[in-house]
PDB file of C-alpha atoms and ligand atoms in Angstrom:
ATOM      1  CA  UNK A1211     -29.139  28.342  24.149  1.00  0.00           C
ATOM      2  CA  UNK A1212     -31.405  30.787  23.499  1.00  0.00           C
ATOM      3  CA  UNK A1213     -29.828  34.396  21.848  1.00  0.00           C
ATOM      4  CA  UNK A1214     -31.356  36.827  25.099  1.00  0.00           C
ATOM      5  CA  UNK A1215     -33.532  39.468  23.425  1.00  0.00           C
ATOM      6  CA  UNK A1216     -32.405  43.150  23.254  1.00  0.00           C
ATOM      7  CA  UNK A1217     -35.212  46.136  22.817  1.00  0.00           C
ATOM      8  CA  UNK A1218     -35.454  49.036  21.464  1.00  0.00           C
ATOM      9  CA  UNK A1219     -38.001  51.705  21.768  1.00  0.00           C
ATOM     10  CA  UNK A1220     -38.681  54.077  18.787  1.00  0.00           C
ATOM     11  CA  UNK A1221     -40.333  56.863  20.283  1.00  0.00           C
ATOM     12  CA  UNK A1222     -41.612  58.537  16.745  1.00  0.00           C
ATOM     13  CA  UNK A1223     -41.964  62.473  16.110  1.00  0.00           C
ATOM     14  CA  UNK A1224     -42.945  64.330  19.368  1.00  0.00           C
ATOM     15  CA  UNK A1225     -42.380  67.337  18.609  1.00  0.00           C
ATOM     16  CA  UNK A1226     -44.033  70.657  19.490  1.00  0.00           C
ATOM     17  CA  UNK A1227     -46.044  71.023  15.496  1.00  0.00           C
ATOM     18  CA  UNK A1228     -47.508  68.051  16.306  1.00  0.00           C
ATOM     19  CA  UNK A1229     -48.742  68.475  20.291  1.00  0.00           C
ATOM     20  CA  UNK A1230     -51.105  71.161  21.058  1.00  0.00           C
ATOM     21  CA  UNK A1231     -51.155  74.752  19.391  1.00  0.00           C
ATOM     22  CA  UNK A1232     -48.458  73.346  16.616  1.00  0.00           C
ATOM     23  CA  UNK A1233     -48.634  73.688  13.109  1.00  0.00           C
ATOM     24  CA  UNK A1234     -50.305  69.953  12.426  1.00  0.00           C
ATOM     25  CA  UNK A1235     -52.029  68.942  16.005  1.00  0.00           C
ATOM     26  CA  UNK A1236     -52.578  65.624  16.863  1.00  0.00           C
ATOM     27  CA  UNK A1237     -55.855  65.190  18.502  1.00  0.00           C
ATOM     28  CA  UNK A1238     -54.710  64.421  22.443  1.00  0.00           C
ATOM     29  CA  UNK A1239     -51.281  64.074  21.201  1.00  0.00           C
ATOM     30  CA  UNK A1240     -49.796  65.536  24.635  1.00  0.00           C
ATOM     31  CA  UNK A1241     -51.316  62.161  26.678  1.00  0.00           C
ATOM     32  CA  UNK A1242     -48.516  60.147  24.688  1.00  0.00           C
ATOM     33  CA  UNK A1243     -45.305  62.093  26.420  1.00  0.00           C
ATOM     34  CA  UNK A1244     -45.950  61.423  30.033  1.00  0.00           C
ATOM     35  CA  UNK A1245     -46.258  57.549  28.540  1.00  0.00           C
ATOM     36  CA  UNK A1246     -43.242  57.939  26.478  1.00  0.00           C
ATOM     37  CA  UNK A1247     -41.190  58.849  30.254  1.00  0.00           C
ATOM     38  CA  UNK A1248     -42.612  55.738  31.268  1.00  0.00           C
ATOM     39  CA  UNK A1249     -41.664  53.422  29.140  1.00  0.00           C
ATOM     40  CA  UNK A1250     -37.929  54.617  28.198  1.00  0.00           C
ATOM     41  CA  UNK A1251     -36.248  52.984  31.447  1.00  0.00           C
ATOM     42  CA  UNK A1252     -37.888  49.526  30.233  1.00  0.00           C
ATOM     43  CA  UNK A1253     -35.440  49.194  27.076  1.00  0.00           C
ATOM     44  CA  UNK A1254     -31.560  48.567  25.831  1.00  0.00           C
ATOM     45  CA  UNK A1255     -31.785  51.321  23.408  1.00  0.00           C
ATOM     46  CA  UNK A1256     -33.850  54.432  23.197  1.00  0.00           C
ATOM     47  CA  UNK A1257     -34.397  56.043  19.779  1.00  0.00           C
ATOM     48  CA  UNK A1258     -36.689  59.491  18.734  1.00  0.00           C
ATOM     49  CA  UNK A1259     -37.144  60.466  15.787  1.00  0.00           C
ATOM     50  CA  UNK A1260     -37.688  63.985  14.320  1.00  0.00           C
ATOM     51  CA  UNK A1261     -39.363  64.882  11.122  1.00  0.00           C
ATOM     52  CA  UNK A1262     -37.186  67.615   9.906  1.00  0.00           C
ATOM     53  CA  UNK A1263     -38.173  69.402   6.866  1.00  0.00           C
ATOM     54  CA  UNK A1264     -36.596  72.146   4.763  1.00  0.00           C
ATOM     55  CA  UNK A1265     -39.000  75.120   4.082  1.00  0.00           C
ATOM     56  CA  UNK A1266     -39.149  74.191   0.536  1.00  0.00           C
ATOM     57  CA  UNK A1267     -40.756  70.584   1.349  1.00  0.00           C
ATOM     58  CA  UNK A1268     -43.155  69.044  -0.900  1.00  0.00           C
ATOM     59  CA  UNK A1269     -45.336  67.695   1.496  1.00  0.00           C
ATOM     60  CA  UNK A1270     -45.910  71.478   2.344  1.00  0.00           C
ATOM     61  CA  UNK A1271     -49.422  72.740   0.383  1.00  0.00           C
ATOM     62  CA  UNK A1272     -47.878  75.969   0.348  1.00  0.00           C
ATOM     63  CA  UNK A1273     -45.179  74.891  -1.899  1.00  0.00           C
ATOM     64  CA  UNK A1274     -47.834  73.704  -4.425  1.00  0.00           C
ATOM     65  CA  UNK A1275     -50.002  76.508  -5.138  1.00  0.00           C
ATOM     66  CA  UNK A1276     -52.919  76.911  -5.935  1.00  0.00           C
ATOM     67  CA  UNK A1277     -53.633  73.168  -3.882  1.00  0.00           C
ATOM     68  CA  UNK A1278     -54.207  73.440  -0.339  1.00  0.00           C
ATOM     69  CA  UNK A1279     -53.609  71.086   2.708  1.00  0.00           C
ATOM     70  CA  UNK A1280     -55.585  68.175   2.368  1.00  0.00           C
ATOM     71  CA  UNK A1281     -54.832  67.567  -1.229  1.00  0.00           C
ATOM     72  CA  UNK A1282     -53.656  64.738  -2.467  1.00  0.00           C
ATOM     73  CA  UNK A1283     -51.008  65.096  -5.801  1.00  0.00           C
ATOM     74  CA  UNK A1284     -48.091  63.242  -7.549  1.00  0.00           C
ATOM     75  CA  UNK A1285     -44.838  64.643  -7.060  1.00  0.00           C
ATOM     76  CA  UNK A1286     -42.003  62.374  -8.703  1.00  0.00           C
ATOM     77  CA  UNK A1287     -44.561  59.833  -9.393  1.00  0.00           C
ATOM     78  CA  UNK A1288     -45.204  59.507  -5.723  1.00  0.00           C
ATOM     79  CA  UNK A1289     -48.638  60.077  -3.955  1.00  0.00           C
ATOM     80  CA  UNK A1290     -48.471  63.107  -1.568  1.00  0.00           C
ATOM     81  CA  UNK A1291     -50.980  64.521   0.773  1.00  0.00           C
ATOM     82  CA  UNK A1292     -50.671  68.210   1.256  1.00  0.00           C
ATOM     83  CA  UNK A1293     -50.030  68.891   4.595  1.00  0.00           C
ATOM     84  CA  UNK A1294     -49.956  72.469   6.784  1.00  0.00           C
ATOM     85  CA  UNK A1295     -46.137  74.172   6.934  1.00  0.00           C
ATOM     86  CA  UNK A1296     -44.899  71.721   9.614  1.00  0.00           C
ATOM     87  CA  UNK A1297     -41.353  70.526  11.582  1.00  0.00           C
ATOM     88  CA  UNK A1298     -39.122  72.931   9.488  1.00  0.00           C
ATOM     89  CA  UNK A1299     -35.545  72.227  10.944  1.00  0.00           C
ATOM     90  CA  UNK A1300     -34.314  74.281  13.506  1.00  0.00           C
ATOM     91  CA  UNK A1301     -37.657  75.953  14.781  1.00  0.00           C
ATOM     92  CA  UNK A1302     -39.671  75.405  17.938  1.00  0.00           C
ATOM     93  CA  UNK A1303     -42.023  73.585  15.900  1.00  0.00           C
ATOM     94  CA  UNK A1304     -39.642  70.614  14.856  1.00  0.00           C
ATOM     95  CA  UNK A1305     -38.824  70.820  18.994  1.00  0.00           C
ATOM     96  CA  UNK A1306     -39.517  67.725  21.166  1.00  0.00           C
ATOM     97  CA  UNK A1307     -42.061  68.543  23.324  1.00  0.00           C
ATOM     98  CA  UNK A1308     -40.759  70.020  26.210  1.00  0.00           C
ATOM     99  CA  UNK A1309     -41.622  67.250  28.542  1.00  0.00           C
ATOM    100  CA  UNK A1310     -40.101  64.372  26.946  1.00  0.00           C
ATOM    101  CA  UNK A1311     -37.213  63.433  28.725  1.00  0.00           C
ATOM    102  CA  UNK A1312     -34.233  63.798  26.127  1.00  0.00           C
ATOM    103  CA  UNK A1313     -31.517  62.699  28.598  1.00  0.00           C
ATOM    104  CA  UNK A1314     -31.186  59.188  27.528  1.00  0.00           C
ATOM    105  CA  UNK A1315     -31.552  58.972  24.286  1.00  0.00           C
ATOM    106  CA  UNK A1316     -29.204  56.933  22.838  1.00  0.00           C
ATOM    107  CA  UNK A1317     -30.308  57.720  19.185  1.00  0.00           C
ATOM    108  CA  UNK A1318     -32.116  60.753  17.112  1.00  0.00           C
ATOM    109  CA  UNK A1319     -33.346  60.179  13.835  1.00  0.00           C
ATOM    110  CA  UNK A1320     -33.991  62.989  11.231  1.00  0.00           C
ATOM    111  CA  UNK A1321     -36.199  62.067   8.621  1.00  0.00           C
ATOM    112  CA  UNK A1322     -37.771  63.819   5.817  1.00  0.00           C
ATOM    113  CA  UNK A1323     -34.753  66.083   5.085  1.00  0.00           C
ATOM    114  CA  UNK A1324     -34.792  65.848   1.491  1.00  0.00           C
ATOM    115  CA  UNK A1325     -37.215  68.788  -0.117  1.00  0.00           C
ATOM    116  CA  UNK A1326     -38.321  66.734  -3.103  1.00  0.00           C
ATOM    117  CA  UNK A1327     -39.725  63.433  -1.036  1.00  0.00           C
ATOM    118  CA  UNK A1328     -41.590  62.776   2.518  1.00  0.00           C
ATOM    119  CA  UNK A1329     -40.376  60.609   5.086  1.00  0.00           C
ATOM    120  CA  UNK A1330     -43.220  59.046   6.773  1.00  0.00           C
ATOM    121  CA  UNK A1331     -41.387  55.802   8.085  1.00  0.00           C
ATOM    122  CA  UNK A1332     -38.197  56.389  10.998  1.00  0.00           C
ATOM    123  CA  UNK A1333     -36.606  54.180   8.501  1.00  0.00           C
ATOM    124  CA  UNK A1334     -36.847  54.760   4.977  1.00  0.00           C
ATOM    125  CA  UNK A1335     -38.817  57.731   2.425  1.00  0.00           C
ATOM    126  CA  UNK A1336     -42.104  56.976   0.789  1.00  0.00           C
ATOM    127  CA  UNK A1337     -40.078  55.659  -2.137  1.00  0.00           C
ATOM    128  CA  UNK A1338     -37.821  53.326  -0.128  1.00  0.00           C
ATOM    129  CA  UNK A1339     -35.235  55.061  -2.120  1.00  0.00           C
ATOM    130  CA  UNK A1340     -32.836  56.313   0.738  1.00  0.00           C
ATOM    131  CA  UNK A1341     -32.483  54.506   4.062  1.00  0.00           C
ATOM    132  CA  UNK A1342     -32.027  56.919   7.212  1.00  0.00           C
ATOM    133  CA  UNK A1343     -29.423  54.826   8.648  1.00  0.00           C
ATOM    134  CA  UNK A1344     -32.144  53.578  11.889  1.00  0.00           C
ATOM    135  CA  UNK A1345     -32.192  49.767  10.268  1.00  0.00           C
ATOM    136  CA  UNK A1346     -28.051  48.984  10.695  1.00  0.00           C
ATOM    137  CA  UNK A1347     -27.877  51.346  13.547  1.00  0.00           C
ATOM    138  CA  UNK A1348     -29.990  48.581  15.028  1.00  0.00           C
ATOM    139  CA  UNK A1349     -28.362  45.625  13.626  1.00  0.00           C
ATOM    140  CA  UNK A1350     -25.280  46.544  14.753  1.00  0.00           C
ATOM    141  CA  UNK A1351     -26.505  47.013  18.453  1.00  0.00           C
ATOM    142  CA  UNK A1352     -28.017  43.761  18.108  1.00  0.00           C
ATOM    143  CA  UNK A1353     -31.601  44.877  18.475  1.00  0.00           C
ATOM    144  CA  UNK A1354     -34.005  41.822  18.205  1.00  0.00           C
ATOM    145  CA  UNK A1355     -37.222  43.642  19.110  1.00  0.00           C
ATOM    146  CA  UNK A1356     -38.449  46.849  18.010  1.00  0.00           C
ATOM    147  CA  UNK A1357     -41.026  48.598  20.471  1.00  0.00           C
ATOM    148  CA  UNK A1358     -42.951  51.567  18.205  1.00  0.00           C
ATOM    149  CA  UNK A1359     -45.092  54.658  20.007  1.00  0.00           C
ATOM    150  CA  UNK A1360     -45.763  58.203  19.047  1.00  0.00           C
ATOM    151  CA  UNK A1361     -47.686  60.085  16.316  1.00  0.00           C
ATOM    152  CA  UNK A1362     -48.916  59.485  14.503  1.00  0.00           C
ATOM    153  CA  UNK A1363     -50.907  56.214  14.429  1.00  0.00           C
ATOM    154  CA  UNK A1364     -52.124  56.506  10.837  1.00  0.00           C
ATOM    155  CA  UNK A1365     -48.554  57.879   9.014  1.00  0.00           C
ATOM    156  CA  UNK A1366     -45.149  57.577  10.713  1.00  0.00           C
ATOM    157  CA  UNK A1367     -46.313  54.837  13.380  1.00  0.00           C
ATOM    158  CA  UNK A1368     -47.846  52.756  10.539  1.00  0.00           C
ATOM    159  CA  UNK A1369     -44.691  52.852   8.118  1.00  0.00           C
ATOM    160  CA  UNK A1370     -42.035  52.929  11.079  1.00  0.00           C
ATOM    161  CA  UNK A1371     -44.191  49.544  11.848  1.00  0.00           C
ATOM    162  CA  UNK A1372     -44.646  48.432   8.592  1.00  0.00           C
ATOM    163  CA  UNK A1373     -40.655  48.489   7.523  1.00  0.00           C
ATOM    164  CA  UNK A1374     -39.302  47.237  11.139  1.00  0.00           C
ATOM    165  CA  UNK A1375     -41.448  44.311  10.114  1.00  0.00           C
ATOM    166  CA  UNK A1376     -39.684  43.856   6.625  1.00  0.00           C
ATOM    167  CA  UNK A1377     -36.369  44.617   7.901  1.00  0.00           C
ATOM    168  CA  UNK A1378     -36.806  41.308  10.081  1.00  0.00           C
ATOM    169  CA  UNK A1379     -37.026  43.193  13.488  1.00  0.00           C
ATOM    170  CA  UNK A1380     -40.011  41.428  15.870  1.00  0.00           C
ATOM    171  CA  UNK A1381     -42.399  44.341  16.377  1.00  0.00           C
ATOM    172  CA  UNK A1382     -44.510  45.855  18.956  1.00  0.00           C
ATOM    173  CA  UNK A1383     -46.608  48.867  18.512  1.00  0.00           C
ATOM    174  CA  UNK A1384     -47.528  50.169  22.086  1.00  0.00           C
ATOM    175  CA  UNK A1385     -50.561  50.920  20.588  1.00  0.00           C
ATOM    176  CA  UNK A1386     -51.580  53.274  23.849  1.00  0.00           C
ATOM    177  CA  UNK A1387     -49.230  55.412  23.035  1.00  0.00           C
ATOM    178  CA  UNK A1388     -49.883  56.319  19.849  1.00  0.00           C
ATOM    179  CA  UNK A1389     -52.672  59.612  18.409  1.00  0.00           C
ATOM    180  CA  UNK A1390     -53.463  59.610  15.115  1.00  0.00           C
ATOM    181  CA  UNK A1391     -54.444  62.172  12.871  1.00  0.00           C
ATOM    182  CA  UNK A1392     -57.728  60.875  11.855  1.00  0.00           C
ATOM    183  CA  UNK A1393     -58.060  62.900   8.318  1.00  0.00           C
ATOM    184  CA  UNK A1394     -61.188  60.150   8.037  1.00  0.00           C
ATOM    185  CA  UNK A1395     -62.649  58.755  10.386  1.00  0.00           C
ATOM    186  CA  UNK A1396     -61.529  55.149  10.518  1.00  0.00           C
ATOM    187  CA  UNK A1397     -58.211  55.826   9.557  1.00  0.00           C
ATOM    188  CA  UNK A1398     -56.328  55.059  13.091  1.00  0.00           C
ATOM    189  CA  UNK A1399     -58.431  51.586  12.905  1.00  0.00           C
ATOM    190  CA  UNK A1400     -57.377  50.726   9.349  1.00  0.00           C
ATOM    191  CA  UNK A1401     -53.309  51.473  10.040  1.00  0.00           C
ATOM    192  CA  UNK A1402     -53.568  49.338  13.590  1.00  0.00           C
ATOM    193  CA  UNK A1403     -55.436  46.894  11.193  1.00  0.00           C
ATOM    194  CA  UNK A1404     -52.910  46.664   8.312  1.00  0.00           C
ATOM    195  CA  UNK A1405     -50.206  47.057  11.440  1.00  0.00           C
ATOM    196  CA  UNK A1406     -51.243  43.972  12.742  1.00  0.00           C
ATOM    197  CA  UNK A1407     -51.436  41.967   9.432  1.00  0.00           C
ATOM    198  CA  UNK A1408     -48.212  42.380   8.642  1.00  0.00           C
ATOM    199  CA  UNK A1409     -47.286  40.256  11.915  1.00  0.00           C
ATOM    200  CA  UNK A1410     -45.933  43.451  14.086  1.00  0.00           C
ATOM    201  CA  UNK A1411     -47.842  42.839  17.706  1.00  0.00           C
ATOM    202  CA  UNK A1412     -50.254  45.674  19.186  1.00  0.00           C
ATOM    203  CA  UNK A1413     -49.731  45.925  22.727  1.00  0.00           C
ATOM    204  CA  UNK A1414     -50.282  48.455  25.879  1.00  0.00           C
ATOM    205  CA  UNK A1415     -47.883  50.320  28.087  1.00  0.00           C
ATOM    206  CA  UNK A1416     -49.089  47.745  30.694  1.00  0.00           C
ATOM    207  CA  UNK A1417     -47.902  44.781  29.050  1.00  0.00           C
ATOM    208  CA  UNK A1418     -44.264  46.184  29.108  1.00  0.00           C
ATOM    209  CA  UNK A1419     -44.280  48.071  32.227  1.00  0.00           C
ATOM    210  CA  UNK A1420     -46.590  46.074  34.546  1.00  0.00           C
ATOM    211  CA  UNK A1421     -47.523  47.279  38.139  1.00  0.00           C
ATOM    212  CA  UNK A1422     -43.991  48.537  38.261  1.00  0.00           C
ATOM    213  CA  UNK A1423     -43.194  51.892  37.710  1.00  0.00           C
ATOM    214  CA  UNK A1424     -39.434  52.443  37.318  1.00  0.00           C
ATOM    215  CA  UNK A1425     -37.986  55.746  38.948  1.00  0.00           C
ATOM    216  CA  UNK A1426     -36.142  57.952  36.755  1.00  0.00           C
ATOM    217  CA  UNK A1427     -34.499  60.953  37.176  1.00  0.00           C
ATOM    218  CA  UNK A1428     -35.786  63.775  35.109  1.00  0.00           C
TER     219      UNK A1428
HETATM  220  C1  VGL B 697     -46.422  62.948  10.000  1.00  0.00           C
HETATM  221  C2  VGL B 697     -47.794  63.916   8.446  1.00  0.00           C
HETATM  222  C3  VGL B 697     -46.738  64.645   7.935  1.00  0.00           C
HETATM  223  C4  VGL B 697     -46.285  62.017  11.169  1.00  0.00           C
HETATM  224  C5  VGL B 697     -45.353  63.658   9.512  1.00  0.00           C
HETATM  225  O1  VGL B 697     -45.375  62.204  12.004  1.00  0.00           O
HETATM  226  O2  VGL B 697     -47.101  61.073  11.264  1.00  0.00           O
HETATM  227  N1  VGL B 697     -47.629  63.066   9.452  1.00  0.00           N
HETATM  228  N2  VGL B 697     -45.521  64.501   8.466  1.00  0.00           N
HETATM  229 ZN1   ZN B 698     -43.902  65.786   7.871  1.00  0.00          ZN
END
């Protein structure tokens, strides 16, 4: 007999610094939380994740002096765009949005809490050197599909994708509910490109959610 499926969503980074008026804007990021309601009701496991960086992060240009945002530059032999002060822990920045519907999640996922490497992926750093704890977290609730949405497209949605894949989950990026950041133009195209050729599935908030429209309590 078959082994019945059991899904998770992985609703990735929305947080305040990356919505409108924060610290590293999303283009239309805000669309994605009204979706993000939507969709959690649909799934046996809900799971956000937060980037959470120390004020000393490397990922932060004004850490690396005289470089500004936008720059690329090898820290510990790893490639690193320079990106605006963003998500430091414990400020309103690194804040879900205030919308989302935190109530039932099951699971939250800090990521990018060490000063000295980013943490693009919900699952792993750049380096792959330190797992978050998200992959056996999964395993051991039996998690067979892996539903991905959030921001953005081009970084944290692309390598959340990218290592569900390699960890064996079945993936789905609800691709709908994903912004990207778009630093040139083509880049959202080129991750949902390289997100579909590593076998994860692109699909719409339709597919999983249909006519139907679950009532939840917010
Ligand atoms: C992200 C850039 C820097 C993301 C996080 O959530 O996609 N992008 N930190
Ligand atoms: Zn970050």
């Amino acid at each position: 007999m078959a082994v019945p499926k059991k899904k998770a969503l992985i609703m990735v980074d929305l947080q305040n610094d990356f919505c409108k008026g924060g610290q590293l804007a999303v283009p239309n990021a805000d669309e994605v939380i009204p979706l993000a309601n939507q969709l959690q009701p649909y799934f046996d496991i809900v799971v956000a994740t937060q980037d959470w960086h120390p004020p000393t992060h490397t990922s932060f240009a004004s850490n690396h002096s005289p470089y500004t945002v936008g720059d690329m530059i090898v820290a510990d032999n790893i490639p690193q765009i320079l990106w605006p002060d963003h998500c430091v822990q414990h400020t309103k920045g690194a804040d879900f949005h205030p919308n989302l519907n935190v109530r039932y999640l099951d699971k939250v996922i800090h990521k990018g809490i060490d000063k000295n490497i980013d943490s693009y992926s919900a699952f792993f750093d750049n380096a792959h050197r330190r797992s978050t704890g998200l992959g056996v977290y999964l395993q051991n609730k039996e998690i067979s599909d892996v539903y991905i949405m959030g921001l953005a497209t081009d970084y944290c949605v692309k390598y959340s994708s990218l290592d569900a894949k390699h960890l064996g989950f079945n993936v789905y990026v609800i691709q709908d509910a994903c912004r990207g950041v778009n630093l040139k133009l083509g880049d959202v195209a080129a991750a949902l490109q390289e997100i579909s050729e590593c076998g994860a599935k692109l699909v719409t908030v339709r597919d999983i959610i249909g006519e139907d429209k679950k009532q939840v309590a917010l």
